[in-house]
Backbone as numpy.savetxt, mean C-alpha at the origin, in Angstrom:
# Nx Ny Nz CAx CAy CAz Cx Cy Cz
10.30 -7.89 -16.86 9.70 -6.58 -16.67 8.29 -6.74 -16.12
8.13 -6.18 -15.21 6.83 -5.99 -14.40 6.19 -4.72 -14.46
4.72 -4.86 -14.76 3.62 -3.07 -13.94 3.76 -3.38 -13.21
4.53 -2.09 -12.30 4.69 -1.81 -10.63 3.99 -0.93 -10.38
2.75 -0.89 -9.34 2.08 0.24 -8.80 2.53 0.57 -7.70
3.07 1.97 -7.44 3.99 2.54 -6.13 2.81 3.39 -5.57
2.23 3.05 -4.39 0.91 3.95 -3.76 2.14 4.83 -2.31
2.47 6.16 -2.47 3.07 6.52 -1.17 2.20 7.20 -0.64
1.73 6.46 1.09 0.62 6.68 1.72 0.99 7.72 2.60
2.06 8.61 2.58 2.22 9.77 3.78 2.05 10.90 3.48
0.98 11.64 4.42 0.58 12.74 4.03 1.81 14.06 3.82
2.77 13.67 4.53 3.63 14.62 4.35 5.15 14.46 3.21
5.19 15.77 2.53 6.05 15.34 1.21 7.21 15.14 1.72
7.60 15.66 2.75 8.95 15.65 3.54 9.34 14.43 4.39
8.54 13.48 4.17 8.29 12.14 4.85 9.92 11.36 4.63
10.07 10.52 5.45 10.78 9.42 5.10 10.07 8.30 4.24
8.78 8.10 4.58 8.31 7.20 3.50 7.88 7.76 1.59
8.30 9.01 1.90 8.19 9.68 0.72 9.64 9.24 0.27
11.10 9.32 0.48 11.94 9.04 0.11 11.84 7.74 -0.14
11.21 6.85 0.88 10.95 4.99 0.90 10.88 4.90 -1.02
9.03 5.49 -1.09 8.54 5.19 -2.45 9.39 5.80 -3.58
9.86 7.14 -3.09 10.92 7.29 -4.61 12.11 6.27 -4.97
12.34 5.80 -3.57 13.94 5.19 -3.89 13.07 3.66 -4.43
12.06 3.23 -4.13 11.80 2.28 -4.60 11.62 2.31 -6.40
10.58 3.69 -6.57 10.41 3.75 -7.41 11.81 3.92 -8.67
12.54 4.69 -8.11 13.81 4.72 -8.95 14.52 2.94 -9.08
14.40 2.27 -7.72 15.41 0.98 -8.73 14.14 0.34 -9.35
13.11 0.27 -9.42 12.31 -0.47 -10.54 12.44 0.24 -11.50
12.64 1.71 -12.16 12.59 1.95 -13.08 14.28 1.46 -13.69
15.19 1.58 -13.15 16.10 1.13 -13.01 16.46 -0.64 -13.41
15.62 -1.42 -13.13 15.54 -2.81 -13.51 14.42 -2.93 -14.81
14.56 -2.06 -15.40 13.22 -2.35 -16.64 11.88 -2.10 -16.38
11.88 -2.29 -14.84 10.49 -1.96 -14.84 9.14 -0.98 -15.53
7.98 -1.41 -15.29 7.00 -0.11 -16.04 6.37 0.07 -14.52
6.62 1.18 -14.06 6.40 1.53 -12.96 5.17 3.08 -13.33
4.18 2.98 -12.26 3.84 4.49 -12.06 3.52 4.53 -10.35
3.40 5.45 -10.16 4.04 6.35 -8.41 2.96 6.90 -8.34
1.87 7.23 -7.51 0.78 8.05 -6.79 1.44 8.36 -5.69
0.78 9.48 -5.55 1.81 10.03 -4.14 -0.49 10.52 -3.71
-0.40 10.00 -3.20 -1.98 10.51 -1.93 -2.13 12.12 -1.89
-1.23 12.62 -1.04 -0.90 13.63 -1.07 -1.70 15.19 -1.80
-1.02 14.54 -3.19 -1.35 15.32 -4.23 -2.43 15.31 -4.99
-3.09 14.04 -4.61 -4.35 13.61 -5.40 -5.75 14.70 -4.69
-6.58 14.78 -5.54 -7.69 15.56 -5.40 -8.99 14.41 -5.10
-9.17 13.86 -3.93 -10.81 13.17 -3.54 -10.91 13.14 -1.89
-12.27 13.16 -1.85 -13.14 13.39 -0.35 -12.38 12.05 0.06
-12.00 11.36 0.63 -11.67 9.91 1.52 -12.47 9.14 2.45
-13.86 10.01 2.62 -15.18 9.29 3.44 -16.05 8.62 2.26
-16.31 7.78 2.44 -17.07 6.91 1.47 -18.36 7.09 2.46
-18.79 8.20 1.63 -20.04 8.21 3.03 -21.08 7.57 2.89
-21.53 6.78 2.11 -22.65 5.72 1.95 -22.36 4.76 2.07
-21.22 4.39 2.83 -20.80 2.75 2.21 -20.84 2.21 0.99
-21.33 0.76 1.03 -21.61 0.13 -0.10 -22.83 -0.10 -0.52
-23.91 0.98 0.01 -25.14 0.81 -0.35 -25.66 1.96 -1.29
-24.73 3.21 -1.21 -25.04 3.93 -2.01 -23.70 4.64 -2.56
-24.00 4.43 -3.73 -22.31 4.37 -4.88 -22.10 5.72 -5.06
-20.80 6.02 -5.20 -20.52 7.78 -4.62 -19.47 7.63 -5.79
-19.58 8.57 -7.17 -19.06 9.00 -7.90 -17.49 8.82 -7.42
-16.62 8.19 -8.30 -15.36 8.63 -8.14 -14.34 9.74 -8.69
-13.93 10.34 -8.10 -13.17 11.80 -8.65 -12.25 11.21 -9.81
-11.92 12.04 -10.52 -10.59 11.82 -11.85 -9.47 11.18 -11.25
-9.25 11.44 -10.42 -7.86 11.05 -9.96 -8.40 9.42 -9.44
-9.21 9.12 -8.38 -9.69 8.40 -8.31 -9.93 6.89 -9.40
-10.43 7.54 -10.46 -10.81 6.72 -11.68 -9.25 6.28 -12.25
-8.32 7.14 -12.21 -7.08 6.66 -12.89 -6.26 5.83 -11.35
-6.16 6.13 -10.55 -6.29 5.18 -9.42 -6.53 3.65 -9.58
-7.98 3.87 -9.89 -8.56 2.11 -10.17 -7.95 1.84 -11.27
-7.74 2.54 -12.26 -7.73 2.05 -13.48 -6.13 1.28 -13.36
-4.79 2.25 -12.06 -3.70 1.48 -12.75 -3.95 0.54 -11.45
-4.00 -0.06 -10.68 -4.62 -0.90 -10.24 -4.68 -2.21 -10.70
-5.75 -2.06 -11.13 -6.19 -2.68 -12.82 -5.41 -3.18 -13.49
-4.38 -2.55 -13.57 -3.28 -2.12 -14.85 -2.31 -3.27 -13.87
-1.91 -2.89 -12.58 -0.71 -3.46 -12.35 -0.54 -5.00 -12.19
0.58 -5.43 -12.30 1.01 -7.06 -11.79 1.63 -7.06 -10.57
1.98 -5.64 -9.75 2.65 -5.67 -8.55 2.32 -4.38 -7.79
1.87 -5.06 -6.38 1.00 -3.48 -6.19 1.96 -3.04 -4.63
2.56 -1.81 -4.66 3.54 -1.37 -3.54 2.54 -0.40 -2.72
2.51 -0.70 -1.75 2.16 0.26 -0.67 3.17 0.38 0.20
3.53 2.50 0.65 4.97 2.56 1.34 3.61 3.92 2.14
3.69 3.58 3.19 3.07 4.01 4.41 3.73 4.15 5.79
3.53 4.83 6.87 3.79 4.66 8.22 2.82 3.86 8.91
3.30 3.45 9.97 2.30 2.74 10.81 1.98 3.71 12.06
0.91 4.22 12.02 0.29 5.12 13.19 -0.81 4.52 13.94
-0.70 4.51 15.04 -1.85 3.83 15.77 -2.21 2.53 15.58
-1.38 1.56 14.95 -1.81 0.20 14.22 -2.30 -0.31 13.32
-2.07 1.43 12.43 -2.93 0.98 11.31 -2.72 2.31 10.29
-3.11 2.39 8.99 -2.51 3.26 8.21 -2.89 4.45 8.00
-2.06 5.91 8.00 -2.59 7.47 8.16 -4.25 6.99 7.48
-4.71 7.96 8.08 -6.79 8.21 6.89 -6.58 8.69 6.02
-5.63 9.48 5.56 -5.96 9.63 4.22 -5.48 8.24 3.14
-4.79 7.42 3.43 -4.47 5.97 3.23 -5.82 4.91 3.35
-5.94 5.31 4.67 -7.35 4.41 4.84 -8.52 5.05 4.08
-9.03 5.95 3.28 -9.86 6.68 3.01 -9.45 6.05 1.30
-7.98 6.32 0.89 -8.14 5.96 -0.39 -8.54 4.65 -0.65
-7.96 3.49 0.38 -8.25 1.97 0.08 -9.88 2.28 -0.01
-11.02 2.85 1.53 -11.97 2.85 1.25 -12.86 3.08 -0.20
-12.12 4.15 -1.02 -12.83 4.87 -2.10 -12.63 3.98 -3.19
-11.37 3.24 -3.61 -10.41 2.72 -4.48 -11.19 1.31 -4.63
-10.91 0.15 -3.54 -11.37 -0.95 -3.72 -12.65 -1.45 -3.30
-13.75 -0.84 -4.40 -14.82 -0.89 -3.54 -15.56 -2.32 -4.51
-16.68 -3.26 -4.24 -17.21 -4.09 -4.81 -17.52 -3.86 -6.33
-16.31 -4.50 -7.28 -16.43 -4.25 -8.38 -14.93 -4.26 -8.45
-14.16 -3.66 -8.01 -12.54 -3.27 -7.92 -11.71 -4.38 -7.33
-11.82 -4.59 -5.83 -11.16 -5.09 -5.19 -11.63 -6.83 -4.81
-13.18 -6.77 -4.75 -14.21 -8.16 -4.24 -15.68 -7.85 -5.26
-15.99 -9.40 -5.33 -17.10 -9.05 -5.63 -17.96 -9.76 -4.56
-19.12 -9.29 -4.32 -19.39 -10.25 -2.94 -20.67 -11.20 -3.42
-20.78 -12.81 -3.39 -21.88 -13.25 -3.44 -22.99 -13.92 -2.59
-23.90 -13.99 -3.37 -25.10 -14.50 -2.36 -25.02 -15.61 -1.70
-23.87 -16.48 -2.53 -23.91 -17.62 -2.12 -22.22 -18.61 -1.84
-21.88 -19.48 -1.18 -20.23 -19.81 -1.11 -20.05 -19.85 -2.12
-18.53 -19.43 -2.24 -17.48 -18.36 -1.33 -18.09 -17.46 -0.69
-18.72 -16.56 -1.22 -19.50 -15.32 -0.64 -18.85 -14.55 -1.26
-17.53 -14.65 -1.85 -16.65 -13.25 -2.02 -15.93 -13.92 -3.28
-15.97 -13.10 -4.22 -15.19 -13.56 -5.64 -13.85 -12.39 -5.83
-12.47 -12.91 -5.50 -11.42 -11.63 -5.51 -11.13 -11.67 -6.66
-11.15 -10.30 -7.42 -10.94 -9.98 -8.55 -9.58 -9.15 -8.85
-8.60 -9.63 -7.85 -7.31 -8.46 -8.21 -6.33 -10.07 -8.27
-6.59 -11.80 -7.85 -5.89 -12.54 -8.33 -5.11 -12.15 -9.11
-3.89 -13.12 -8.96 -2.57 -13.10 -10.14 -1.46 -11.76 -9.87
-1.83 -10.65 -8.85 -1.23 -9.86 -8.38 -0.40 -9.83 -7.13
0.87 -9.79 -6.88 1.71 -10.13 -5.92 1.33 -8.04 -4.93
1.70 -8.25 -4.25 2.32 -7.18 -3.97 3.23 -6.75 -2.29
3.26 -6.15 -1.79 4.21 -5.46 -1.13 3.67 -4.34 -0.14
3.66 -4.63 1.30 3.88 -3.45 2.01 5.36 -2.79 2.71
5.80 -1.82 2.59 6.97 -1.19 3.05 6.46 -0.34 4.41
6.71 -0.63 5.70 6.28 0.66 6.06 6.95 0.86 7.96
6.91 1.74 8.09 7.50 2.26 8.86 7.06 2.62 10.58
7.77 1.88 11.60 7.05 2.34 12.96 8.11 2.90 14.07
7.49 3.37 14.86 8.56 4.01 16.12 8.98 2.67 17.01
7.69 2.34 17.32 8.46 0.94 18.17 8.84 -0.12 17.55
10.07 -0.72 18.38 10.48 -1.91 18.17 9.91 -2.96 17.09
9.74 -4.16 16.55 9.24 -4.97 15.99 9.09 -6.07 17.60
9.28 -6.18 17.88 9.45 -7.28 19.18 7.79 -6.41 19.82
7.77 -5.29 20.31 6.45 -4.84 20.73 5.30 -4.51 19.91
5.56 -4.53 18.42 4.63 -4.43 18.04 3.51 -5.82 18.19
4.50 -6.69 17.83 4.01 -8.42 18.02 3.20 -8.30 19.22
4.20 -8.08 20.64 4.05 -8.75 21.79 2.72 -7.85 22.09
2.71 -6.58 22.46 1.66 -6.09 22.58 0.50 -6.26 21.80
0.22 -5.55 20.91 -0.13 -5.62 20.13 -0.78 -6.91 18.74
0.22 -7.98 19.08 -0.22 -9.05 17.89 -0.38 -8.68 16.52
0.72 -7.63 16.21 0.84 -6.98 14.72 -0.26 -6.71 14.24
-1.01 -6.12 14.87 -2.14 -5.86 14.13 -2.13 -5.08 12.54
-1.10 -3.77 12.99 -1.16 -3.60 11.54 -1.25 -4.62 10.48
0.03 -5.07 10.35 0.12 -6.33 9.57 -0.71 -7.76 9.37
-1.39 -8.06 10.45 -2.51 -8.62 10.13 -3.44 -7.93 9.58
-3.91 -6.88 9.71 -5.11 -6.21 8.76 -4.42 -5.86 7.41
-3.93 -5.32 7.16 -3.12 -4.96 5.82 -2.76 -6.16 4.99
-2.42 -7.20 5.86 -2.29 -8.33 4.88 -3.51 -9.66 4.72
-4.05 -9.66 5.84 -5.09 -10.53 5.82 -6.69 -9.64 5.42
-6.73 -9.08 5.96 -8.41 -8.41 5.73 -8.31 -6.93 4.58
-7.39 -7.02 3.92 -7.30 -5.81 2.91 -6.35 -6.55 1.18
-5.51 -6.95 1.65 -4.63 -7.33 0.29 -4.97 -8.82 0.18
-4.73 -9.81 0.86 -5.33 -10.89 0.63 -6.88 -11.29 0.32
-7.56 -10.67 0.89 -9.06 -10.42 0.44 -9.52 -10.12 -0.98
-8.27 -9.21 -1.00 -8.60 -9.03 -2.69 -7.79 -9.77 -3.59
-7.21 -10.94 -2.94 -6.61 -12.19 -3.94 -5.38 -11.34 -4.07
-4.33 -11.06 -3.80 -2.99 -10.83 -4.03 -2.56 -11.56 -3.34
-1.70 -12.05 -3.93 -0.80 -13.23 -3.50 0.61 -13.30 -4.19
1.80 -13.42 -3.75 1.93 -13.27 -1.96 1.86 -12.00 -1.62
1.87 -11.70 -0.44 1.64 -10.24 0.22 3.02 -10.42 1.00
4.17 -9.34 0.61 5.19 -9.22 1.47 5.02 -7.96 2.32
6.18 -8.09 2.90 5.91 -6.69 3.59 7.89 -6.38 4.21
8.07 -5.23 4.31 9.71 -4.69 4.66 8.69 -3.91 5.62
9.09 -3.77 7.16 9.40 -3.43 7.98 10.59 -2.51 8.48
10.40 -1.03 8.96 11.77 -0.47 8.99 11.10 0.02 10.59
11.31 -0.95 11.60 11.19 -0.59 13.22 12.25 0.54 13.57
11.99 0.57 14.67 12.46 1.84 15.96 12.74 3.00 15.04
12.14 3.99 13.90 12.55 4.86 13.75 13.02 5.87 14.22
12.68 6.10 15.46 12.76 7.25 16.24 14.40 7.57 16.51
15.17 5.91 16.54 16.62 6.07 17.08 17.04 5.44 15.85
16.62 5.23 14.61 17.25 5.12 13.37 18.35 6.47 13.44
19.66 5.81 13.05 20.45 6.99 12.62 20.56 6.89 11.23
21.02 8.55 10.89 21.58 8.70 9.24 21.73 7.46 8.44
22.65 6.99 9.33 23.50 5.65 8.14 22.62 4.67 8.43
21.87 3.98 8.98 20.87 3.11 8.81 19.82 3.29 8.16
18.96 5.04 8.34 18.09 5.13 7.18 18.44 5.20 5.85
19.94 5.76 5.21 20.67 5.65 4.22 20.37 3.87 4.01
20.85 3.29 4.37 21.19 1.78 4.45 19.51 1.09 3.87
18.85 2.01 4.97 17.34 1.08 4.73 17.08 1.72 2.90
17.22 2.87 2.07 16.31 3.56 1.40 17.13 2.26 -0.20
18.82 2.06 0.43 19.53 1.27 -0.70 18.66 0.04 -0.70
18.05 -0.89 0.70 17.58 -2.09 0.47 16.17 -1.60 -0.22
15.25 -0.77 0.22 14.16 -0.61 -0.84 14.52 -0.24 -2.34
15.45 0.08 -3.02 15.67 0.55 -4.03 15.79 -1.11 -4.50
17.13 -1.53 -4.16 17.14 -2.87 -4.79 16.03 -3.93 -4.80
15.24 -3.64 -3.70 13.56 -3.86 -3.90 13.13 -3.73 -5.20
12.81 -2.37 -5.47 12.22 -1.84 -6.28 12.89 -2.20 -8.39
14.18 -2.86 -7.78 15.04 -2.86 -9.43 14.73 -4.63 -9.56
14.47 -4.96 -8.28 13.99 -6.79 -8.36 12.72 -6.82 -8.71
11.76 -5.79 -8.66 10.26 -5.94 -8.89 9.81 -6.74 -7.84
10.29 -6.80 -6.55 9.18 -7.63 -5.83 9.47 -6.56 -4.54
């Protein structure tokens, strides 16, 4: 049995990646898991961290229980789209608010420079694009996936960082997105 943290990063409830995170969330609860589900969406905070990291900006309630399961989890799920190469803002706004120095890194004066404080945590991106997987590479050089896994989850010491890929949505039919929501579920009942 694993804490599974399910973050679903799409602003819209009618999403396919909204079905992604439930069906995930249902086979972890389903395999024993101790799972809890944030849906973005519904949460109540500003997403501009408008001082940076030089001047510390109160975190909202929702926010605070945010960090806290975080904190809490041994397995951290992010189920997002990929827009523009990189994840909706209100996604990027929560990582901004969420893992800030203290949460996610601590940064020092001296080597390493950076002390990750979320070690011992595996976790998981799920997420979803219109083009191909072959062009995201070729063009592109996966950027999503290099930032999401190298300069955001690995940074903060999670290890390993997987990731499920569900390309060409656009000409996904019925029975393949059916097909894809069974492999995230059994995802979700394996805990990884």
């Amino acid at each position: 049995m694993r804490r599974i943290l399910v973050i679903d990063g799409h602003p819209d409830a009618g999403s396919y990646c909204a079905a992604l995170a439930h069906a995930y969330t249902e086979g972890a609860r389903a395999g024993g898991h101790d799972v809890r589900l944030l849906r973005l969406r519904e949460m109540r905070f500003d997403p501009i961290l408008h001082g940076g990291f030089t001047h510390p900006q109160p975190l909202e309630p929702d926010l605070v229980q945010a960090r806290d399961a975080v904190r809490w989890c041994e397995h951290f799920v992010i189920v997002t789209p990929c827009w523009w190469w990189h994840v909706p803002a209100l996604l990027k706004g929560f990582i901004d608010r969420v893992f800030l120095p203290g949460v996610g890194v601590d940064y020092l004066k001296r080597p390493p420079y950076i002390h990750k404080l979320l070690k011992g945590r595996s976790a998981r991106v799920i997420y979803t694009q219109n083009s191909p997987q072959a062009v995201a590479f070729l063009a592109r050089e996966d950027l999503f996936w290099r930032n999401m896994r190298r300069a955001f989850l690995r940074h903060c010491g999670f290890r390993p960082v997987r990731r499920t890929l569900l390309a060409n949505m656009q000409s996904a039919s019925p029975k393949r997105r059916e097909r894809w929501l069974r492999q995230v579920r059994a995802l979700g009942r394996a805990g990884c």
